[in-house]
PDB file of C-alpha atoms (C1' of nucleotides) in Angstrom:
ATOM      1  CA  UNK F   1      -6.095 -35.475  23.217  1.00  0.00           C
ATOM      2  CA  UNK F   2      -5.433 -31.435  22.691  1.00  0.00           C
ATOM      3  CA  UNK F   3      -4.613 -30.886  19.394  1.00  0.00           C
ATOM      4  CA  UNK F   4      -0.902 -30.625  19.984  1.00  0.00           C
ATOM      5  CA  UNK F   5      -0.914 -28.414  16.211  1.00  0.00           C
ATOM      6  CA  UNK F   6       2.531 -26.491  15.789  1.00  0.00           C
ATOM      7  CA  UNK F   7       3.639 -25.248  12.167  1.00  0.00           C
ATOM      8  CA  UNK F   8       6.370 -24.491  10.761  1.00  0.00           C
ATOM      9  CA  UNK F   9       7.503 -21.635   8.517  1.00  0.00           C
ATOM     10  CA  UNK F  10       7.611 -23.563   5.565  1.00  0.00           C
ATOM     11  CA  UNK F  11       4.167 -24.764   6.477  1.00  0.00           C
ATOM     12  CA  UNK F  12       2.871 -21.564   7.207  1.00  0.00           C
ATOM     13  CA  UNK F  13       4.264 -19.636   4.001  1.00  0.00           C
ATOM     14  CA  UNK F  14       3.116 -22.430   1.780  1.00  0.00           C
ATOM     15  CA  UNK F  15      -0.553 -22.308   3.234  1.00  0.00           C
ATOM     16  CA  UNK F  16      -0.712 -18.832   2.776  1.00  0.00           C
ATOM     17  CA  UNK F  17       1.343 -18.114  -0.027  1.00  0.00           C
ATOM     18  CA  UNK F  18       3.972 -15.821   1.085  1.00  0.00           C
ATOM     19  CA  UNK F  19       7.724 -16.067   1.642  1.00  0.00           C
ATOM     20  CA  UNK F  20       9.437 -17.170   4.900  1.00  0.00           C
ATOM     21  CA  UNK F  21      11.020 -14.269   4.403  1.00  0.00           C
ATOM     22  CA  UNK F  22       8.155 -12.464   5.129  1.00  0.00           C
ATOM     23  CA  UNK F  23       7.181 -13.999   7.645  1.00  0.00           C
ATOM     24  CA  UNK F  24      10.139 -13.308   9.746  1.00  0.00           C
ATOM     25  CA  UNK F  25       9.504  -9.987   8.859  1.00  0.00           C
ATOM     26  CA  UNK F  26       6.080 -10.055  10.204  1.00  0.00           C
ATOM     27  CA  UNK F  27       8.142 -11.039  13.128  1.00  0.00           C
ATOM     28  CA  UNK F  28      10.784  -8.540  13.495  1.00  0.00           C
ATOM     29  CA  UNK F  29       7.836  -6.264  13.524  1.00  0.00           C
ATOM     30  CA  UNK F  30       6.219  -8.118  16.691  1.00  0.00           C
ATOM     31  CA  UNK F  31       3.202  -9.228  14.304  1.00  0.00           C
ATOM     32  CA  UNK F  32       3.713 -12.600  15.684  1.00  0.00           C
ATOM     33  CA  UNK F  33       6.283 -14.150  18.189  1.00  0.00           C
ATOM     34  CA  UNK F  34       6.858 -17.803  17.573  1.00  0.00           C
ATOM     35  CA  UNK F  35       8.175 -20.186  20.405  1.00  0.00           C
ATOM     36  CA  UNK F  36      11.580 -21.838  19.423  1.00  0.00           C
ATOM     37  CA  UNK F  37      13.283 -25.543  19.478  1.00  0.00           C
ATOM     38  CA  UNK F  38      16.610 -24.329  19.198  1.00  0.00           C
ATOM     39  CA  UNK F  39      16.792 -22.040  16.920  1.00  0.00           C
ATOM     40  CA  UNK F  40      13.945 -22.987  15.027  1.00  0.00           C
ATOM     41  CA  UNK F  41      10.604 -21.123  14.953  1.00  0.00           C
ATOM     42  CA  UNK F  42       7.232 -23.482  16.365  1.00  0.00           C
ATOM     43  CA  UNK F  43       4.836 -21.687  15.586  1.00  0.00           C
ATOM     44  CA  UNK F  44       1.242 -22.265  16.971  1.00  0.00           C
ATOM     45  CA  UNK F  45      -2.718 -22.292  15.757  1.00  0.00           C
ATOM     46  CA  UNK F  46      -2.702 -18.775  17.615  1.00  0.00           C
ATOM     47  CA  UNK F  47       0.288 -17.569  15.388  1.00  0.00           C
ATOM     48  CA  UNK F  48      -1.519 -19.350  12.687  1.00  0.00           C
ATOM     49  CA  UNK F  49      -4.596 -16.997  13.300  1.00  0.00           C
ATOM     50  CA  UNK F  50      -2.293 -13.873  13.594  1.00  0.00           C
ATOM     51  CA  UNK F  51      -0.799 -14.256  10.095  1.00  0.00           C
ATOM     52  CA  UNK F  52      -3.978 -14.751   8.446  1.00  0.00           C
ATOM     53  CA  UNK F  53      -5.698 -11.614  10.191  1.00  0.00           C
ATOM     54  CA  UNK F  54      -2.738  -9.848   8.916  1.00  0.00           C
ATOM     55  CA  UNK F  55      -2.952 -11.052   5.393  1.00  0.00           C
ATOM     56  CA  UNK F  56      -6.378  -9.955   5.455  1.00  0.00           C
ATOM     57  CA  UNK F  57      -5.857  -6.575   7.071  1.00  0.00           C
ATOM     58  CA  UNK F  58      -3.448  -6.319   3.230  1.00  0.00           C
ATOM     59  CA  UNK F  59      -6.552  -7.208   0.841  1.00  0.00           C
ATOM     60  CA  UNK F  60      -8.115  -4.513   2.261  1.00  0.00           C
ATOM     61  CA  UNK F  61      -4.860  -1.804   1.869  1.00  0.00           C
ATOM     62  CA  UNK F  62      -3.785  -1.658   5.848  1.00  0.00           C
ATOM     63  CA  UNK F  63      -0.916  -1.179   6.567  1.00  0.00           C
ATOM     64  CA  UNK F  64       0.795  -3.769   8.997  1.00  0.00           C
ATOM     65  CA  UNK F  65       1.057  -1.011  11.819  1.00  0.00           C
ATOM     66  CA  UNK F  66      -2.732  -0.864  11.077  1.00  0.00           C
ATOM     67  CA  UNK F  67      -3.134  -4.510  11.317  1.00  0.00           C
ATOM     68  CA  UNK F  68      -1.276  -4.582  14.775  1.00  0.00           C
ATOM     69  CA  UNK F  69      -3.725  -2.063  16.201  1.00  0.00           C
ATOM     70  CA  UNK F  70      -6.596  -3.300  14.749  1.00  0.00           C
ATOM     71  CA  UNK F  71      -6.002  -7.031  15.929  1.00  0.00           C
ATOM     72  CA  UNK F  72      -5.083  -4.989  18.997  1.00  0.00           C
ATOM     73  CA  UNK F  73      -8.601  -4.154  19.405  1.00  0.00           C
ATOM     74  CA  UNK F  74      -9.748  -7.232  19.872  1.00  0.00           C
ATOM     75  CA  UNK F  75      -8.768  -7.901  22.929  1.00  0.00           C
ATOM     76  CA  UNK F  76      -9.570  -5.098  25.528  1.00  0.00           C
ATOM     77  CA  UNK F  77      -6.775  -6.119  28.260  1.00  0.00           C
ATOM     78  CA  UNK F  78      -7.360  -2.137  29.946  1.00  0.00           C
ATOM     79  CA  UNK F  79      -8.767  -1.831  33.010  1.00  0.00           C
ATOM     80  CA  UNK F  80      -8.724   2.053  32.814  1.00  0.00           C
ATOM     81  CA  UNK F  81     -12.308   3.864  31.940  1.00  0.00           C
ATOM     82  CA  UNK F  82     -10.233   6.622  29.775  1.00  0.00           C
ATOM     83  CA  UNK F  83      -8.334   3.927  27.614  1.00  0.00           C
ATOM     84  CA  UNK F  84     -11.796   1.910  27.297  1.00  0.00           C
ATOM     85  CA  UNK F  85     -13.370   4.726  25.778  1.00  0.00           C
ATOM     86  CA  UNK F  86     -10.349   6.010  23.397  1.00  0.00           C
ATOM     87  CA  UNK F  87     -10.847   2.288  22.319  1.00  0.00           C
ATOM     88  CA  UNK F  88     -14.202   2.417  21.149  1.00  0.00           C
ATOM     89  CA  UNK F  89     -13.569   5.750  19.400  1.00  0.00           C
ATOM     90  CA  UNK F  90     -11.087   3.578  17.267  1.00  0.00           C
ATOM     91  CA  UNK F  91     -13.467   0.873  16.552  1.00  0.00           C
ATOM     92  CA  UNK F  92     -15.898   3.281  15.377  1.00  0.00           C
ATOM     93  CA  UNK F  93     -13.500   4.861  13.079  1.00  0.00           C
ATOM     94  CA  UNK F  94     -12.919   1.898  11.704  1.00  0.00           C
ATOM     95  CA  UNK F  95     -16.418   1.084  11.531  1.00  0.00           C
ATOM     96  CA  UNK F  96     -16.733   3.776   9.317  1.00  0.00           C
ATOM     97  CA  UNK F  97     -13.617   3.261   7.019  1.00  0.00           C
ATOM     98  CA  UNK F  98     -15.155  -0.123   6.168  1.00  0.00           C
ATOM     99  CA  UNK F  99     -18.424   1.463   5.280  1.00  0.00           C
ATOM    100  CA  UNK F 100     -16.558   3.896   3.059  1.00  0.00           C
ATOM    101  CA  UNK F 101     -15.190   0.938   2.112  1.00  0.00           C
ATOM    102  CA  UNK F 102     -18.320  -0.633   0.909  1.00  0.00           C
ATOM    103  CA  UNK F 103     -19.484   2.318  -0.621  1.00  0.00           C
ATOM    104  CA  UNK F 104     -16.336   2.326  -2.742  1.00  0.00           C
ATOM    105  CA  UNK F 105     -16.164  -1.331  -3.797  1.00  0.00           C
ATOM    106  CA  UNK F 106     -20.706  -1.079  -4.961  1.00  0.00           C
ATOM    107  CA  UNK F 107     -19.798   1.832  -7.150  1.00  0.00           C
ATOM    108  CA  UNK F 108     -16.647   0.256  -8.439  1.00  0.00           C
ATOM    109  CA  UNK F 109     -19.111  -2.909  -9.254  1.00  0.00           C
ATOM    110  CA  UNK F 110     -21.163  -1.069 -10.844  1.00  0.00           C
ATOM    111  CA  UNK F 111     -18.613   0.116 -13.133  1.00  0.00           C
ATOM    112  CA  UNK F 112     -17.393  -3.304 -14.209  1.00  0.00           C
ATOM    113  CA  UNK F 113     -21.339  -4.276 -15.345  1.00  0.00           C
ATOM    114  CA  UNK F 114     -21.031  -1.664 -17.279  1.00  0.00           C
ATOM    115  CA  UNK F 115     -17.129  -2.106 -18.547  1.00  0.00           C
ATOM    116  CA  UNK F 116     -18.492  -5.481 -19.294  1.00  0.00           C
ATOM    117  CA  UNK F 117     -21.661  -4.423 -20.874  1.00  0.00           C
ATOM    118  CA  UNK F 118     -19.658  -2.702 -23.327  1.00  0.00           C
ATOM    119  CA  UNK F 119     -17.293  -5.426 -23.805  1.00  0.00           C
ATOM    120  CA  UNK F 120     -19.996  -7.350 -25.003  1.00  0.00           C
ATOM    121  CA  UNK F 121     -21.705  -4.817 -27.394  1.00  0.00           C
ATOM    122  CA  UNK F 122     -18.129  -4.529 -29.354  1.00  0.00           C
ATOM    123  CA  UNK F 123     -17.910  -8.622 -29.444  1.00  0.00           C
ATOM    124  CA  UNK F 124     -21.522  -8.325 -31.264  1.00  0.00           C
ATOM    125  CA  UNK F 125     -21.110  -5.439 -33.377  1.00  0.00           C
ATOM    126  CA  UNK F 126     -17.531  -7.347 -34.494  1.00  0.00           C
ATOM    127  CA  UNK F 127     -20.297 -10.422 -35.498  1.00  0.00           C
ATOM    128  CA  UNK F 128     -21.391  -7.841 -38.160  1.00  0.00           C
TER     129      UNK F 128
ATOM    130  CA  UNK J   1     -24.367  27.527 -21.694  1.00  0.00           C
ATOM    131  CA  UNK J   2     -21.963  25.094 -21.539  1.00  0.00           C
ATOM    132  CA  UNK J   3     -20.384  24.099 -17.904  1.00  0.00           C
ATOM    133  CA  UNK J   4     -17.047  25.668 -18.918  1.00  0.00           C
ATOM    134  CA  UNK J   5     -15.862  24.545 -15.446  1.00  0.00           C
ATOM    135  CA  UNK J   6     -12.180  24.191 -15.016  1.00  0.00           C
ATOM    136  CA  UNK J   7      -9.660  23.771 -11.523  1.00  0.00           C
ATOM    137  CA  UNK J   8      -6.542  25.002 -10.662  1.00  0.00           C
ATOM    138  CA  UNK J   9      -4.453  22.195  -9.184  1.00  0.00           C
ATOM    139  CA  UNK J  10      -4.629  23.955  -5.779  1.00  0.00           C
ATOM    140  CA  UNK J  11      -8.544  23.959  -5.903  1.00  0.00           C
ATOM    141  CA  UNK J  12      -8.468  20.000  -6.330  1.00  0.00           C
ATOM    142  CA  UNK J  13      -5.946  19.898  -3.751  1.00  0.00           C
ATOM    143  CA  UNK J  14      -7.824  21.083  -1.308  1.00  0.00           C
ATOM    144  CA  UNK J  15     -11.108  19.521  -2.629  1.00  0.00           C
ATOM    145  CA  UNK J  16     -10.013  16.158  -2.438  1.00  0.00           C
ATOM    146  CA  UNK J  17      -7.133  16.547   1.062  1.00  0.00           C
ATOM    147  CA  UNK J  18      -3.677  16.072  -1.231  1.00  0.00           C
ATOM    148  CA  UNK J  19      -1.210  18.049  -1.864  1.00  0.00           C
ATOM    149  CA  UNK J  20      -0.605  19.484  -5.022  1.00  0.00           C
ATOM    150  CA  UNK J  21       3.187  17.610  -5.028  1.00  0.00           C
ATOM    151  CA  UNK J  22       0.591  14.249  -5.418  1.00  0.00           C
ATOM    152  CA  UNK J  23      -1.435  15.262  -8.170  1.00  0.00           C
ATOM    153  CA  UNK J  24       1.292  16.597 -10.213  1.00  0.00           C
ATOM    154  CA  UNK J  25       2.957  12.700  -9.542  1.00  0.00           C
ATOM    155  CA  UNK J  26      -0.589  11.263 -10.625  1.00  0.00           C
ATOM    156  CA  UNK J  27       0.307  13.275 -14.037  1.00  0.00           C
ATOM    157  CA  UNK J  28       4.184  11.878 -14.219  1.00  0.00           C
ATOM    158  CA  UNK J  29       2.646   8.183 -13.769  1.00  0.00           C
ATOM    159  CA  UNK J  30       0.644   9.227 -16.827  1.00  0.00           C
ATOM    160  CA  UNK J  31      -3.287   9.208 -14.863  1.00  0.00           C
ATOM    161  CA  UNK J  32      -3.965  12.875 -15.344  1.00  0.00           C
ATOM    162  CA  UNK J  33      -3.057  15.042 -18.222  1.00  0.00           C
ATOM    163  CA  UNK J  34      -4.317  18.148 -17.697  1.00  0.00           C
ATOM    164  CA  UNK J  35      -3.930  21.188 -20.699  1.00  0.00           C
ATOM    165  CA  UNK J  36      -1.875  24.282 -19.679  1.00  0.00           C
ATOM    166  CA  UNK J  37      -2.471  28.376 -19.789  1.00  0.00           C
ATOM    167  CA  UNK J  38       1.066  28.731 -20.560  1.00  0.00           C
ATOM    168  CA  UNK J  39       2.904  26.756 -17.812  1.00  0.00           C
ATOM    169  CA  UNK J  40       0.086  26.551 -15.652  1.00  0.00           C
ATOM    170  CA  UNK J  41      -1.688  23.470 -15.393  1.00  0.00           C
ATOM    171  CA  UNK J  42      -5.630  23.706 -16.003  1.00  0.00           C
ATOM    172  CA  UNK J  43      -7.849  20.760 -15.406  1.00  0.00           C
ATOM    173  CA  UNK J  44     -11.009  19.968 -16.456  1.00  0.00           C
ATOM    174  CA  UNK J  45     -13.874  17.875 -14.990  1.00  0.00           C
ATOM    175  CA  UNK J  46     -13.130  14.658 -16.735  1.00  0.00           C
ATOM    176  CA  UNK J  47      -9.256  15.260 -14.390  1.00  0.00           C
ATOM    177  CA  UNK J  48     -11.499  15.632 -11.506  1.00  0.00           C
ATOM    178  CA  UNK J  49     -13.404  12.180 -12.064  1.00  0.00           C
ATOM    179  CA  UNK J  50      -9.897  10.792 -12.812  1.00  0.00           C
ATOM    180  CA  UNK J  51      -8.488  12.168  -9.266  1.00  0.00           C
ATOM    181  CA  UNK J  52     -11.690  10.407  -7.714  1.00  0.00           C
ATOM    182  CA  UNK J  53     -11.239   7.291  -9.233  1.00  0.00           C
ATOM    183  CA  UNK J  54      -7.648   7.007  -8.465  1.00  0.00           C
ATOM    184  CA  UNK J  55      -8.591   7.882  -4.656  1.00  0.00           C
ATOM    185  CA  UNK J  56     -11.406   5.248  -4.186  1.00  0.00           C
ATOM    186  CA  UNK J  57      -8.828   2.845  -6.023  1.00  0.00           C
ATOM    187  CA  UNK J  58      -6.364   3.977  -3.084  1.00  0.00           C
ATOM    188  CA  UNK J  59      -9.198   3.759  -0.137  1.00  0.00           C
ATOM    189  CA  UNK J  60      -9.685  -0.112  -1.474  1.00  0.00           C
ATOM    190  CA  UNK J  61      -5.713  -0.732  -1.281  1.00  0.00           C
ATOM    191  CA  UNK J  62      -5.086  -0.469  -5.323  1.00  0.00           C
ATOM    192  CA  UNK J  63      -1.742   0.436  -6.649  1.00  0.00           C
ATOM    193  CA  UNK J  64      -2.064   3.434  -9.174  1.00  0.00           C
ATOM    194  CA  UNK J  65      -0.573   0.942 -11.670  1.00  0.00           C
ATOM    195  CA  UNK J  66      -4.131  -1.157 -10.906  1.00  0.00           C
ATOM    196  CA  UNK J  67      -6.369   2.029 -10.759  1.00  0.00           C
ATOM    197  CA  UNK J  68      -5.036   3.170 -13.793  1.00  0.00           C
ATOM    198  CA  UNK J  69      -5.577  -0.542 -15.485  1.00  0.00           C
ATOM    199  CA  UNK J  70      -8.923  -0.214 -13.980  1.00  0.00           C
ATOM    200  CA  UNK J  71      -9.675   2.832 -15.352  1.00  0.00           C
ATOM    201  CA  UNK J  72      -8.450   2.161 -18.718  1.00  0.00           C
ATOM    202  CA  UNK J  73     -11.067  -0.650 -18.733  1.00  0.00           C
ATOM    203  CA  UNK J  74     -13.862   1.894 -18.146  1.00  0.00           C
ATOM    204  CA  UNK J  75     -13.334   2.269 -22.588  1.00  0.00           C
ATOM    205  CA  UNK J  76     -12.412  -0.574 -24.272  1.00  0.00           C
ATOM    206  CA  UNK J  77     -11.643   0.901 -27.431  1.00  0.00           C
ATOM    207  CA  UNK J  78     -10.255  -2.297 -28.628  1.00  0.00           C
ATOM    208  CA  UNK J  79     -11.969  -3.395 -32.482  1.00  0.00           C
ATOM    209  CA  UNK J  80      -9.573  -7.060 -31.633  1.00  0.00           C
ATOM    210  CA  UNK J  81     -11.828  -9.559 -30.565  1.00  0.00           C
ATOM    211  CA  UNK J  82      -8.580 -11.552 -28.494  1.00  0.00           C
ATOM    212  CA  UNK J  83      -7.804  -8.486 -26.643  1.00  0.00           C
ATOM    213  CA  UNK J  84     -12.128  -7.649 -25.821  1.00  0.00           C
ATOM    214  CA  UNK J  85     -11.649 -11.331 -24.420  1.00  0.00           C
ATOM    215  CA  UNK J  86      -8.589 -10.455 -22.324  1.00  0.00           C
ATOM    216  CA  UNK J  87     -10.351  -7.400 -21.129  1.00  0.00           C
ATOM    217  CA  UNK J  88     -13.148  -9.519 -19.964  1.00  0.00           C
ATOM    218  CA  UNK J  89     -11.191 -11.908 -18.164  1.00  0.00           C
ATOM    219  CA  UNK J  90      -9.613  -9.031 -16.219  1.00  0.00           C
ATOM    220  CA  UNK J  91     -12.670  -7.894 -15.084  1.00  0.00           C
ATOM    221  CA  UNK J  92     -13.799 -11.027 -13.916  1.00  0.00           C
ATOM    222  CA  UNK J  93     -10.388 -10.895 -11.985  1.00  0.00           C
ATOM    223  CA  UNK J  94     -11.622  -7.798 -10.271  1.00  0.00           C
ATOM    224  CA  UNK J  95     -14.931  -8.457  -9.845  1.00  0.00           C
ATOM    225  CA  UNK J  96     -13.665 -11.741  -7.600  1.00  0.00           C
ATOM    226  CA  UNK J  97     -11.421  -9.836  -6.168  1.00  0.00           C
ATOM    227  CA  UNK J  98     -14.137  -7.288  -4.812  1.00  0.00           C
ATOM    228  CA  UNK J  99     -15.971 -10.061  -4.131  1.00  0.00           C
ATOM    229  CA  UNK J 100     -12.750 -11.599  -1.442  1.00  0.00           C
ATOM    230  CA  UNK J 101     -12.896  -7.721   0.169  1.00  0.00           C
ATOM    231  CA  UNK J 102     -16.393  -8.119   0.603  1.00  0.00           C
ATOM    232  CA  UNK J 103     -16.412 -11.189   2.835  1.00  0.00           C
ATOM    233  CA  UNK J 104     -12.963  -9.294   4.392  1.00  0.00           C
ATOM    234  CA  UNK J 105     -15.010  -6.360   5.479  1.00  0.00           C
ATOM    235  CA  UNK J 106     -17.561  -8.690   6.627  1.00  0.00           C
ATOM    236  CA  UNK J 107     -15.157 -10.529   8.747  1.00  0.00           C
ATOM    237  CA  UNK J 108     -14.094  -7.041  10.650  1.00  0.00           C
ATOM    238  CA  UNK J 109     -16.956  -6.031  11.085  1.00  0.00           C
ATOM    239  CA  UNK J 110     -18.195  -8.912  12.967  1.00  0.00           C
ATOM    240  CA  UNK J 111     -15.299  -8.858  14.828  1.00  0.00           C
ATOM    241  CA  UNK J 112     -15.588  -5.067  15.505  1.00  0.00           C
ATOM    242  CA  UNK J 113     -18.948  -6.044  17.100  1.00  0.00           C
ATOM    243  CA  UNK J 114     -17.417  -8.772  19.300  1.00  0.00           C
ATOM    244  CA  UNK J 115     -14.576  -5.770  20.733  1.00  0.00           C
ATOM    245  CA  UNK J 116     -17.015  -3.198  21.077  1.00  0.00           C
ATOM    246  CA  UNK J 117     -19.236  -5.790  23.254  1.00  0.00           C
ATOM    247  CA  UNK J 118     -16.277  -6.512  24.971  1.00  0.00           C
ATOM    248  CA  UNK J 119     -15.708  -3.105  25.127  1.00  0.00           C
ATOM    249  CA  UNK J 120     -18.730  -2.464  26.853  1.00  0.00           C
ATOM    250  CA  UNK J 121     -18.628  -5.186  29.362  1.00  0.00           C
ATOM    251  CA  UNK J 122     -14.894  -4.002  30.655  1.00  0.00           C
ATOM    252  CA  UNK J 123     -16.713  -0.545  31.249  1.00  0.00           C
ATOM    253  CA  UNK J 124     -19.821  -1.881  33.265  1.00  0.00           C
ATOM    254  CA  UNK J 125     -17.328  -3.921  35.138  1.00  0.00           C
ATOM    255  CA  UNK J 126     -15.605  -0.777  36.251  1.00  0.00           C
ATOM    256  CA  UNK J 127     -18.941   0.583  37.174  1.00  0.00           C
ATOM    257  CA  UNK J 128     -19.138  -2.156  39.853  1.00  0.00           C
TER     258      UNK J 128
ATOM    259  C1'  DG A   1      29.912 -39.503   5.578  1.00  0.00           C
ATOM    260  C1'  DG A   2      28.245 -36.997   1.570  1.00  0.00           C
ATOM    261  C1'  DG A   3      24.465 -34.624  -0.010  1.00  0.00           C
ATOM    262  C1'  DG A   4      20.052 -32.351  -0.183  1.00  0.00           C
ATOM    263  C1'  DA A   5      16.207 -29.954   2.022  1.00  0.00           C
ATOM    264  C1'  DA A   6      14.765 -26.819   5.314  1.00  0.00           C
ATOM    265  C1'  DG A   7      15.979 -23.989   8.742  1.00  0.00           C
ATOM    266  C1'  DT A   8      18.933 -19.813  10.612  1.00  0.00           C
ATOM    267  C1'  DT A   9      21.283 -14.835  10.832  1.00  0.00           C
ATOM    268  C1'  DT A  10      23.090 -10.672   8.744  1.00  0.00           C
ATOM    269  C1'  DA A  11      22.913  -7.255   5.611  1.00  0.00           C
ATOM    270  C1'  DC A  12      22.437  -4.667   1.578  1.00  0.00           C
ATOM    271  C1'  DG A  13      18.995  -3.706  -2.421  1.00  0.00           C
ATOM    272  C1'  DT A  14      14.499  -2.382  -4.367  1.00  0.00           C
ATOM    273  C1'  DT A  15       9.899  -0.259  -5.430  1.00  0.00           C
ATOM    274  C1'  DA A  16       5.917   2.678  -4.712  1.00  0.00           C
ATOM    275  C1'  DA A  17       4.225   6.906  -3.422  1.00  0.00           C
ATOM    276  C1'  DC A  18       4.960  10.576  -2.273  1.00  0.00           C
ATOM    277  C1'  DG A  19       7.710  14.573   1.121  1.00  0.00           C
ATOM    278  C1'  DT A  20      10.598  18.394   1.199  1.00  0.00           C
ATOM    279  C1'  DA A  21      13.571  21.986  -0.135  1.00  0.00           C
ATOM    280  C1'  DA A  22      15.389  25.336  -3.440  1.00  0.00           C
ATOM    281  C1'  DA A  23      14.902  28.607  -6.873  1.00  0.00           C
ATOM    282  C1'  DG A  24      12.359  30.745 -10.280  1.00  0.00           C
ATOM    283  C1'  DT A  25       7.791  32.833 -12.705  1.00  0.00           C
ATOM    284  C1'  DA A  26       3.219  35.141 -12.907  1.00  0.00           C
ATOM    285  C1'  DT A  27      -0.394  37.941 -11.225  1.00  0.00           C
ATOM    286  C1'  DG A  28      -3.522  40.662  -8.560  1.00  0.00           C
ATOM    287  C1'  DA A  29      -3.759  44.063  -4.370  1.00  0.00           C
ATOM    288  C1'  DG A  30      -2.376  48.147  -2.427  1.00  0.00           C
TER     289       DG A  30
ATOM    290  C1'  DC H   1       6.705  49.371  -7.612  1.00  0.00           C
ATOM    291  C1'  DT H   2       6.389  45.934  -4.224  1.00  0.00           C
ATOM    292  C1'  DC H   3       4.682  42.372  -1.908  1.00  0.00           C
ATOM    293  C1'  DA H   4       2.076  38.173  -1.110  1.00  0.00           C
ATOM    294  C1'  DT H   5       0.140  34.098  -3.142  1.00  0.00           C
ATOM    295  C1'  DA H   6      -0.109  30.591  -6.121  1.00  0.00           C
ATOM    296  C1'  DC H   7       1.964  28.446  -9.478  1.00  0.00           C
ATOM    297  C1'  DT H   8       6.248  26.133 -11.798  1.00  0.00           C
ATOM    298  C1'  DT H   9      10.588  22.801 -12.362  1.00  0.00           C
ATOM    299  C1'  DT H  10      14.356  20.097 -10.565  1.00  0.00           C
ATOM    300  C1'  DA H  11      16.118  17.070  -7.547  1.00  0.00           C
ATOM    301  C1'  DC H  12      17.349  14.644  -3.544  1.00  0.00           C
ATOM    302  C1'  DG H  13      15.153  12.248   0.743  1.00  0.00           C
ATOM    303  C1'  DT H  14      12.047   9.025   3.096  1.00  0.00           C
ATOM    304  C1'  DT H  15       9.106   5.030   4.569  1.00  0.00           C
ATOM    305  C1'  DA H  16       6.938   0.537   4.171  1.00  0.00           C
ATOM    306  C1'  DA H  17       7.304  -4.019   2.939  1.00  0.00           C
ATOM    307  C1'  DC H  18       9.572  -6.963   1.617  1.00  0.00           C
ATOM    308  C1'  DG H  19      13.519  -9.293  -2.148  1.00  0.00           C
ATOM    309  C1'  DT H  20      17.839 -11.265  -2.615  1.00  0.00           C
ATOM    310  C1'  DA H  21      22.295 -12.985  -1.628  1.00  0.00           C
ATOM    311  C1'  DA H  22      25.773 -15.046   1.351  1.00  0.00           C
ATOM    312  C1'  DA H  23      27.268 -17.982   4.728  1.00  0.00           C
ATOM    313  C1'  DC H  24      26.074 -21.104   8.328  1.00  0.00           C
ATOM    314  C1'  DT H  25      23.662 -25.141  11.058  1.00  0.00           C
ATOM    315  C1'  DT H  26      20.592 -29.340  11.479  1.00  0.00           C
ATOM    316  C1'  DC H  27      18.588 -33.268  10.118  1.00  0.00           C
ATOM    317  C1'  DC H  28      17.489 -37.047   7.454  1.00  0.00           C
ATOM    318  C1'  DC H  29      18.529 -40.460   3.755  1.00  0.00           C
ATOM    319  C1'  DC H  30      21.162 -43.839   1.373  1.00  0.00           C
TER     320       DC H  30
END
DNA sequence: GGGGAAGTTTACGTTAACGTAAAGTATGAG
DNA sequence: CTCATACTTTACGTTAACGTAAACTTCCCC
């Protein structure tokens, strides 16, 4: 037995907490392409995968043009040596955006310890 | 002597790659508030760490509504002990929320790896 | 067969974060 | 004095990412 999954966009935008709405948008701008009964969208475990790499390309600020290319990336269909290369110049950009990335979100933790920190002295010093 | 440093707004323009259109909209959203030498607009270094902030906020996705929320926790200058409890809950909030961008950025990156492997393959393929 | 729930299309509205253009002021160089 | 450069205000324009409303179909339940 194959696991015969489909979802639909109820499903979908329950699981992950959006609108159909936006879904379809996600859609109009060729994010994902659902199959169709009729006129109603089937979607499948791949779709399923698109929307969540999409949803996490947002927590991280991409934009969804950014989140096309990116998921883009993953699948090298070029047989062309130029293209191939141009590729991995993108993947190491991005590379480096996520460091930057990581740089941002340690110094930003280390701000909250100390937001907190403080937060704490006023609760004591309120204790008389 | 004191660091009497002070920038124009074209100087942190070019310092940080805006224009100076965008930091004079950080200053109508309220995040900046520099003094003025008549109707010119002087800043000092506490605007500079403000511009940074609000642009690492930006690299991480933030709104400026959130940067400036974030920054505003930076002081709690609150003597109420219900609103230094508030405060603390929102930076739990954030802290989780770094936390989810964390295991995002984790994600990519592994899956960075797997395209630049496949990457790699496609070219030695070509290579016969 | 009437109704409700979930799906559909079409289309106009909204918000954030600036861009861009116009028209004026101030100031140092030559 | 004149010109270039950098600043200023005012104001309309633009893009992304949906929200929201209207009007319609499909399907299932009782």
């Amino acid at each position: 037995m194959t696991k015969k999954q489909t979802y639909s966009i109820g499903e979908l935008a329950r699981e992950f907490d959006v609108t159909t709405r936006t879904i379809r948008f996600y859609e109009d701008q060729g994010l994902v392409s659902p199959a169709r009964r009729g006129q109603t969208r089937v979607y499948s475990p791949a779709d399923r995968v698109m929307l969540k790499l999409i949803l996490r390309g947002k927590r991280l600020g991409f934009s969804l043009a950014e989140s096309k290319e990116l998921i883009g990336m993953y699948q090298p269909q070029s047989d062309n040596r130029h293209q191939l290369l141009a590729l991995q110049s993108k993947i190491q950009q991005r590379r480096e955006q996520l460091e930057q990335q990581l740089r941002d979100i340690h110094a930003m933790q280390l701000e909250l310890d100390d937001a907190e920190q403080r937060c704490v002295d006023a609760m004591n010093d309120l204790e008389k």
